Amino acid sequence: MFKYCPLCAIQGIKFDGRKFICPDCGFTYYHNTAAATGCVIDINGSVVLLVRGHEPGRGKLDLPGGFVDPGEGILEGLVRELKEELGWEAPWPKSHLADYFTLFASFPNVYPYKGINYNTCDVYFTISVPNLSENDIRIQAGEIAGLRLTPPDEIDLTDLAFDSTRRAMAAYLEFEKR
């Protein structure tokens, strides 16, 4: 990631798997894990799956969600991603989001993007929205190529784009059995 130290510009900065350290000036940069969200949206017994429009995983299925931006909480980031990807906005105030979304899984993940592997902590929620219809969802062009509503027990996990999403869907199926 770094070829030169951002502080003293010397070449030879070292990465120990957790942080970058400059052997000359002592500059230290911790390469922290990024927070990412995913959501299983249940609409009358079917799950909202997105068809990815870009790499990684172009053409494969994914859950709505994405990276949490600086200054956001995990649920605020999720709600923003749902609006960006689906055109759907949670009708509740931010202060009440935890009343509607249920946390069911979290996994470490490595997200490859443009030659850089981002370590993420993927946090998965579920929500049941029986009054939401396919007509209420407005897929945003580009990032998302399509939408599928699928009963959870009919989802082929190998069709999902990422290992963490496959693990999340397996965890969701177990969560629903309880």
PDB file of C-alpha atoms in Angstrom:
ATOM      1  CA  MET A   1       0.000   0.000   0.000  1.00  0.00           C
ATOM      2  CA  PHE A   2       2.785   2.442   0.923  1.00  0.00           C
ATOM      3  CA  LYS A   3       5.941   2.568  -1.152  1.00  0.00           C
ATOM      4  CA  TYR A   4       7.270   5.675   0.623  1.00  0.00           C
ATOM      5  CA  CYS A   5       6.783   6.926   4.161  1.00  0.00           C
ATOM      6  CA  PRO A   6       4.058   9.616   4.162  1.00  0.00           C
ATOM      7  CA  LEU A   7       5.984  11.569   6.821  1.00  0.00           C
ATOM      8  CA  CYS A   8       9.658  11.524   5.767  1.00  0.00           C
ATOM      9  CA  ALA A   9       9.350  10.138   2.187  1.00  0.00           C
ATOM     10  CA  ILE A  10      11.989   7.456   2.685  1.00  0.00           C
ATOM     11  CA  GLN A  11      11.509   4.264   0.684  1.00  0.00           C
ATOM     12  CA  GLY A  12      11.363   1.046   2.645  1.00  0.00           C
ATOM     13  CA  ILE A  13       8.393   1.355   4.961  1.00  0.00           C
ATOM     14  CA  LYS A  14       7.622  -2.046   6.527  1.00  0.00           C
ATOM     15  CA  PHE A  15       4.277  -3.777   7.012  1.00  0.00           C
ATOM     16  CA  ASP A  16       3.976  -6.340   9.800  1.00  0.00           C
ATOM     17  CA  GLY A  17       0.488  -7.528   8.833  1.00  0.00           C
ATOM     18  CA  ARG A  18      -1.188  -5.051  11.158  1.00  0.00           C
ATOM     19  CA  LYS A  19       0.626  -1.752  10.794  1.00  0.00           C
ATOM     20  CA  PHE A  20       3.059   0.120   8.555  1.00  0.00           C
ATOM     21  CA  ILE A  21       6.228   1.340  10.284  1.00  0.00           C
ATOM     22  CA  CYS A  22       8.928   3.603   8.894  1.00  0.00           C
ATOM     23  CA  PRO A  23      12.346   2.358  10.058  1.00  0.00           C
ATOM     24  CA  ASP A  24      13.797   5.854   9.639  1.00  0.00           C
ATOM     25  CA  CYS A  25      11.381   8.269  11.376  1.00  0.00           C
ATOM     26  CA  GLY A  26       9.139   5.857  13.312  1.00  0.00           C
ATOM     27  CA  PHE A  27       5.916   6.833  11.482  1.00  0.00           C
ATOM     28  CA  THR A  28       3.245   4.221  12.296  1.00  0.00           C
ATOM     29  CA  TYR A  29       0.004   3.675  10.441  1.00  0.00           C
ATOM     30  CA  TYR A  30      -2.399   1.018  11.721  1.00  0.00           C
ATOM     31  CA  HIS A  31      -4.194  -0.677   8.849  1.00  0.00           C
ATOM     32  CA  ASN A  32      -7.456  -1.139  10.767  1.00  0.00           C
ATOM     33  CA  THR A  33     -10.371  -3.264   9.720  1.00  0.00           C
ATOM     34  CA  ALA A  34     -13.172  -1.478   7.857  1.00  0.00           C
ATOM     35  CA  ALA A  35     -16.782  -1.966   8.968  1.00  0.00           C
ATOM     36  CA  ALA A  36     -19.225  -3.269   6.369  1.00  0.00           C
ATOM     37  CA  THR A  37     -22.894  -4.165   6.570  1.00  0.00           C
ATOM     38  CA  GLY A  38     -25.259  -6.577   4.916  1.00  0.00           C
ATOM     39  CA  CYS A  39     -28.981  -7.040   5.292  1.00  0.00           C
ATOM     40  CA  VAL A  40     -31.388  -9.892   4.727  1.00  0.00           C
ATOM     41  CA  ILE A  41     -34.637  -8.141   3.854  1.00  0.00           C
ATOM     42  CA  ASP A  42     -37.597 -10.476   4.218  1.00  0.00           C
ATOM     43  CA  ILE A  43     -40.602  -9.548   2.099  1.00  0.00           C
ATOM     44  CA  ASN A  44     -43.410 -12.012   2.794  1.00  0.00           C
ATOM     45  CA  GLY A  45     -41.070 -15.007   3.028  1.00  0.00           C
ATOM     46  CA  SER A  46     -38.698 -14.065   0.200  1.00  0.00           C
ATOM     47  CA  VAL A  47     -35.257 -12.511   0.533  1.00  0.00           C
ATOM     48  CA  VAL A  48     -34.015  -9.522  -1.498  1.00  0.00           C
ATOM     49  CA  LEU A  49     -30.917 -10.531  -3.453  1.00  0.00           C
ATOM     50  CA  LEU A  50     -28.993  -8.175  -5.713  1.00  0.00           C
ATOM     51  CA  VAL A  51     -27.177  -9.102  -8.894  1.00  0.00           C
ATOM     52  CA  ARG A  52     -23.755  -7.421  -8.783  1.00  0.00           C
ATOM     53  CA  GLY A  53     -23.030  -5.097 -11.688  1.00  0.00           C
ATOM     54  CA  HIS A  54     -19.293  -4.688 -11.029  1.00  0.00           C
ATOM     55  CA  GLU A  55     -16.280  -6.700  -9.942  1.00  0.00           C
ATOM     56  CA  PRO A  56     -15.601  -8.274  -7.635  1.00  0.00           C
ATOM     57  CA  GLY A  57     -18.312 -10.848  -8.179  1.00  0.00           C
ATOM     58  CA  ARG A  58     -19.963  -9.317 -11.250  1.00  0.00           C
ATOM     59  CA  GLY A  59     -23.117 -11.271 -12.147  1.00  0.00           C
ATOM     60  CA  LYS A  60     -23.174 -13.084  -8.804  1.00  0.00           C
ATOM     61  CA  LEU A  61     -25.739 -12.515  -6.070  1.00  0.00           C
ATOM     62  CA  ASP A  62     -25.225 -10.369  -3.009  1.00  0.00           C
ATOM     63  CA  LEU A  63     -27.122  -8.909  -0.105  1.00  0.00           C
ATOM     64  CA  PRO A  64     -27.790  -5.180   0.077  1.00  0.00           C
ATOM     65  CA  GLY A  65     -25.211  -3.330   2.133  1.00  0.00           C
ATOM     66  CA  GLY A  66     -21.688  -1.982   1.946  1.00  0.00           C
ATOM     67  CA  PHE A  67     -18.980  -0.062   3.756  1.00  0.00           C
ATOM     68  CA  VAL A  68     -19.749   2.174   6.715  1.00  0.00           C
ATOM     69  CA  ASP A  69     -18.539   5.723   6.058  1.00  0.00           C
ATOM     70  CA  PRO A  70     -16.527   7.775   8.547  1.00  0.00           C
ATOM     71  CA  GLY A  71     -18.847   9.425  11.063  1.00  0.00           C
ATOM     72  CA  GLU A  72     -21.583   6.776  10.701  1.00  0.00           C
ATOM     73  CA  GLY A  73     -22.753   4.129  13.102  1.00  0.00           C
ATOM     74  CA  ILE A  74     -23.224   0.629  11.722  1.00  0.00           C
ATOM     75  CA  LEU A  75     -27.025   0.969  11.363  1.00  0.00           C
ATOM     76  CA  GLU A  76     -26.779   4.464   9.863  1.00  0.00           C
ATOM     77  CA  GLY A  77     -24.349   3.069   7.290  1.00  0.00           C
ATOM     78  CA  LEU A  78     -26.707   0.197   6.531  1.00  0.00           C
ATOM     79  CA  VAL A  79     -29.710   2.484   6.076  1.00  0.00           C
ATOM     80  CA  ARG A  80     -27.664   4.766   3.763  1.00  0.00           C
ATOM     81  CA  GLU A  81     -26.584   1.736   1.701  1.00  0.00           C
ATOM     82  CA  LEU A  82     -30.188   0.506   1.433  1.00  0.00           C
ATOM     83  CA  LYS A  83     -31.218   3.911   0.117  1.00  0.00           C
ATOM     84  CA  GLU A  84     -28.279   4.090  -2.309  1.00  0.00           C
ATOM     85  CA  GLU A  85     -28.704   0.560  -3.669  1.00  0.00           C
ATOM     86  CA  LEU A  86     -32.456   0.024  -3.480  1.00  0.00           C
ATOM     87  CA  GLY A  87     -33.891   3.515  -3.374  1.00  0.00           C
ATOM     88  CA  TRP A  88     -35.631   2.402  -0.153  1.00  0.00           C
ATOM     89  CA  GLU A  89     -35.469   4.509   2.957  1.00  0.00           C
ATOM     90  CA  ALA A  90     -36.317   3.171   6.398  1.00  0.00           C
ATOM     91  CA  PRO A  91     -39.387   5.108   7.553  1.00  0.00           C
ATOM     92  CA  TRP A  92     -38.173   5.379  11.169  1.00  0.00           C
ATOM     93  CA  PRO A  93     -36.009   7.994  12.869  1.00  0.00           C
ATOM     94  CA  LYS A  94     -32.312   7.122  13.286  1.00  0.00           C
ATOM     95  CA  SER A  95     -32.813   6.886  17.035  1.00  0.00           C
ATOM     96  CA  HIS A  96     -35.181   3.898  16.554  1.00  0.00           C
ATOM     97  CA  LEU A  97     -33.304   1.832  13.932  1.00  0.00           C
ATOM     98  CA  ALA A  98     -32.233  -0.801  16.484  1.00  0.00           C
ATOM     99  CA  ASP A  99     -35.923  -1.492  17.151  1.00  0.00           C
ATOM    100  CA  TYR A 100     -36.401  -2.793  13.590  1.00  0.00           C
ATOM    101  CA  PHE A 101     -33.115  -4.379  12.486  1.00  0.00           C
ATOM    102  CA  THR A 102     -31.943  -7.599  14.149  1.00  0.00           C
ATOM    103  CA  LEU A 103     -28.256  -8.487  14.251  1.00  0.00           C
ATOM    104  CA  PHE A 104     -27.774 -12.159  13.405  1.00  0.00           C
ATOM    105  CA  ALA A 105     -24.125 -12.609  12.314  1.00  0.00           C
ATOM    106  CA  SER A 106     -20.713 -11.009  11.950  1.00  0.00           C
ATOM    107  CA  PHE A 107     -17.657 -12.335  10.114  1.00  0.00           C
ATOM    108  CA  PRO A 108     -14.167 -11.193   9.216  1.00  0.00           C
ATOM    109  CA  ASN A 109     -13.713 -10.812   5.472  1.00  0.00           C
ATOM    110  CA  VAL A 110     -11.143  -9.745   2.918  1.00  0.00           C
ATOM    111  CA  TYR A 111     -12.619  -7.563   0.176  1.00  0.00           C
ATOM    112  CA  PRO A 112     -10.383  -7.270  -2.899  1.00  0.00           C
ATOM    113  CA  TYR A 113     -10.819  -3.949  -4.694  1.00  0.00           C
ATOM    114  CA  LYS A 114      -8.566  -2.536  -7.432  1.00  0.00           C
ATOM    115  CA  GLY A 115      -5.523  -4.489  -6.306  1.00  0.00           C
ATOM    116  CA  ILE A 116      -5.884  -3.811  -2.576  1.00  0.00           C
ATOM    117  CA  ASN A 117      -7.204  -6.336  -0.077  1.00  0.00           C
ATOM    118  CA  TYR A 118      -9.359  -4.580   2.511  1.00  0.00           C
ATOM    119  CA  ASN A 119      -9.837  -6.397   5.787  1.00  0.00           C
ATOM    120  CA  THR A 120     -13.432  -5.927   6.850  1.00  0.00           C
ATOM    121  CA  CYS A 121     -15.703  -6.869   9.697  1.00  0.00           C
ATOM    122  CA  ASP A 122     -18.979  -7.706   7.982  1.00  0.00           C
ATOM    123  CA  VAL A 123     -22.006  -7.222  10.223  1.00  0.00           C
ATOM    124  CA  TYR A 124     -25.299  -8.744   9.077  1.00  0.00           C
ATOM    125  CA  PHE A 125     -28.791  -7.689  10.041  1.00  0.00           C
ATOM    126  CA  THR A 126     -32.245  -8.849   9.082  1.00  0.00           C
ATOM    127  CA  ILE A 127     -35.496  -6.982   8.821  1.00  0.00           C
ATOM    128  CA  SER A 128     -38.997  -8.072   7.865  1.00  0.00           C
ATOM    129  CA  VAL A 129     -40.857  -5.553   5.717  1.00  0.00           C
ATOM    130  CA  PRO A 130     -44.132  -7.229   4.686  1.00  0.00           C
ATOM    131  CA  ASN A 131     -45.627  -4.055   3.191  1.00  0.00           C
ATOM    132  CA  LEU A 132     -42.608  -3.471   0.910  1.00  0.00           C
ATOM    133  CA  SER A 133     -43.181  -4.606  -2.664  1.00  0.00           C
ATOM    134  CA  GLU A 134     -40.847  -5.119  -5.588  1.00  0.00           C
ATOM    135  CA  ASN A 135     -42.401  -1.956  -7.089  1.00  0.00           C
ATOM    136  CA  ASP A 136     -41.129   0.063  -4.087  1.00  0.00           C
ATOM    137  CA  ILE A 137     -37.528  -0.912  -4.866  1.00  0.00           C
ATOM    138  CA  ARG A 138     -35.704   1.256  -7.388  1.00  0.00           C
ATOM    139  CA  ILE A 139     -32.412  -0.393  -8.281  1.00  0.00           C
ATOM    140  CA  GLN A 140     -29.642   2.158  -8.686  1.00  0.00           C
ATOM    141  CA  ALA A 141     -27.919   1.851 -12.074  1.00  0.00           C
ATOM    142  CA  GLY A 142     -24.358   0.627 -12.354  1.00  0.00           C
ATOM    143  CA  GLU A 143     -23.398  -1.042  -9.116  1.00  0.00           C
ATOM    144  CA  ILE A 144     -26.495  -3.257  -9.139  1.00  0.00           C
ATOM    145  CA  ALA A 145     -27.462  -5.130 -12.310  1.00  0.00           C
ATOM    146  CA  GLY A 146     -30.716  -6.654 -11.068  1.00  0.00           C
ATOM    147  CA  LEU A 147     -32.900  -7.851  -8.226  1.00  0.00           C
ATOM    148  CA  ARG A 148     -34.267 -11.229  -7.212  1.00  0.00           C
ATOM    149  CA  LEU A 149     -36.819 -12.089  -4.539  1.00  0.00           C
ATOM    150  CA  THR A 150     -36.099 -15.672  -3.511  1.00  0.00           C
ATOM    151  CA  PRO A 151     -37.362 -17.897  -0.701  1.00  0.00           C
ATOM    152  CA  PRO A 152     -34.345 -18.457   1.586  1.00  0.00           C
ATOM    153  CA  ASP A 153     -34.442 -22.256   1.323  1.00  0.00           C
ATOM    154  CA  GLU A 154     -34.184 -21.971  -2.495  1.00  0.00           C
ATOM    155  CA  ILE A 155     -30.963 -19.916  -2.466  1.00  0.00           C
ATOM    156  CA  ASP A 156     -27.960 -21.767  -3.860  1.00  0.00           C
ATOM    157  CA  LEU A 157     -25.097 -20.509  -1.687  1.00  0.00           C
ATOM    158  CA  THR A 158     -22.624 -21.012  -4.563  1.00  0.00           C
ATOM    159  CA  ASP A 159     -24.476 -18.270  -6.473  1.00  0.00           C
ATOM    160  CA  LEU A 160     -23.480 -15.709  -3.811  1.00  0.00           C
ATOM    161  CA  ALA A 161     -20.502 -13.498  -4.639  1.00  0.00           C
ATOM    162  CA  PHE A 162     -18.543 -13.639  -1.392  1.00  0.00           C
ATOM    163  CA  ASP A 163     -17.581 -16.225   1.186  1.00  0.00           C
ATOM    164  CA  SER A 164     -18.778 -13.936   3.989  1.00  0.00           C
ATOM    165  CA  THR A 165     -22.167 -13.570   2.272  1.00  0.00           C
ATOM    166  CA  ARG A 166     -22.441 -17.358   1.920  1.00  0.00           C
ATOM    167  CA  ARG A 167     -21.610 -17.723   5.628  1.00  0.00           C
ATOM    168  CA  ALA A 168     -24.125 -14.994   6.471  1.00  0.00           C
ATOM    169  CA  MET A 169     -26.907 -16.664   4.491  1.00  0.00           C
ATOM    170  CA  ALA A 170     -26.124 -20.006   6.157  1.00  0.00           C
ATOM    171  CA  ALA A 171     -26.232 -18.245   9.554  1.00  0.00           C
ATOM    172  CA  TYR A 172     -29.531 -16.601   8.596  1.00  0.00           C
ATOM    173  CA  LEU A 173     -31.066 -19.965   7.724  1.00  0.00           C
ATOM    174  CA  GLU A 174     -30.004 -21.275  11.149  1.00  0.00           C
ATOM    175  CA  PHE A 175     -31.248 -18.081  12.835  1.00  0.00           C
ATOM    176  CA  GLU A 176     -34.671 -18.492  11.209  1.00  0.00           C
ATOM    177  CA  LYS A 177     -34.992 -22.062  12.513  1.00  0.00           C
ATOM    178  CA  ARG A 178     -34.910 -20.817  16.112  1.00  0.00           C
TER     179      ARG A 178
END
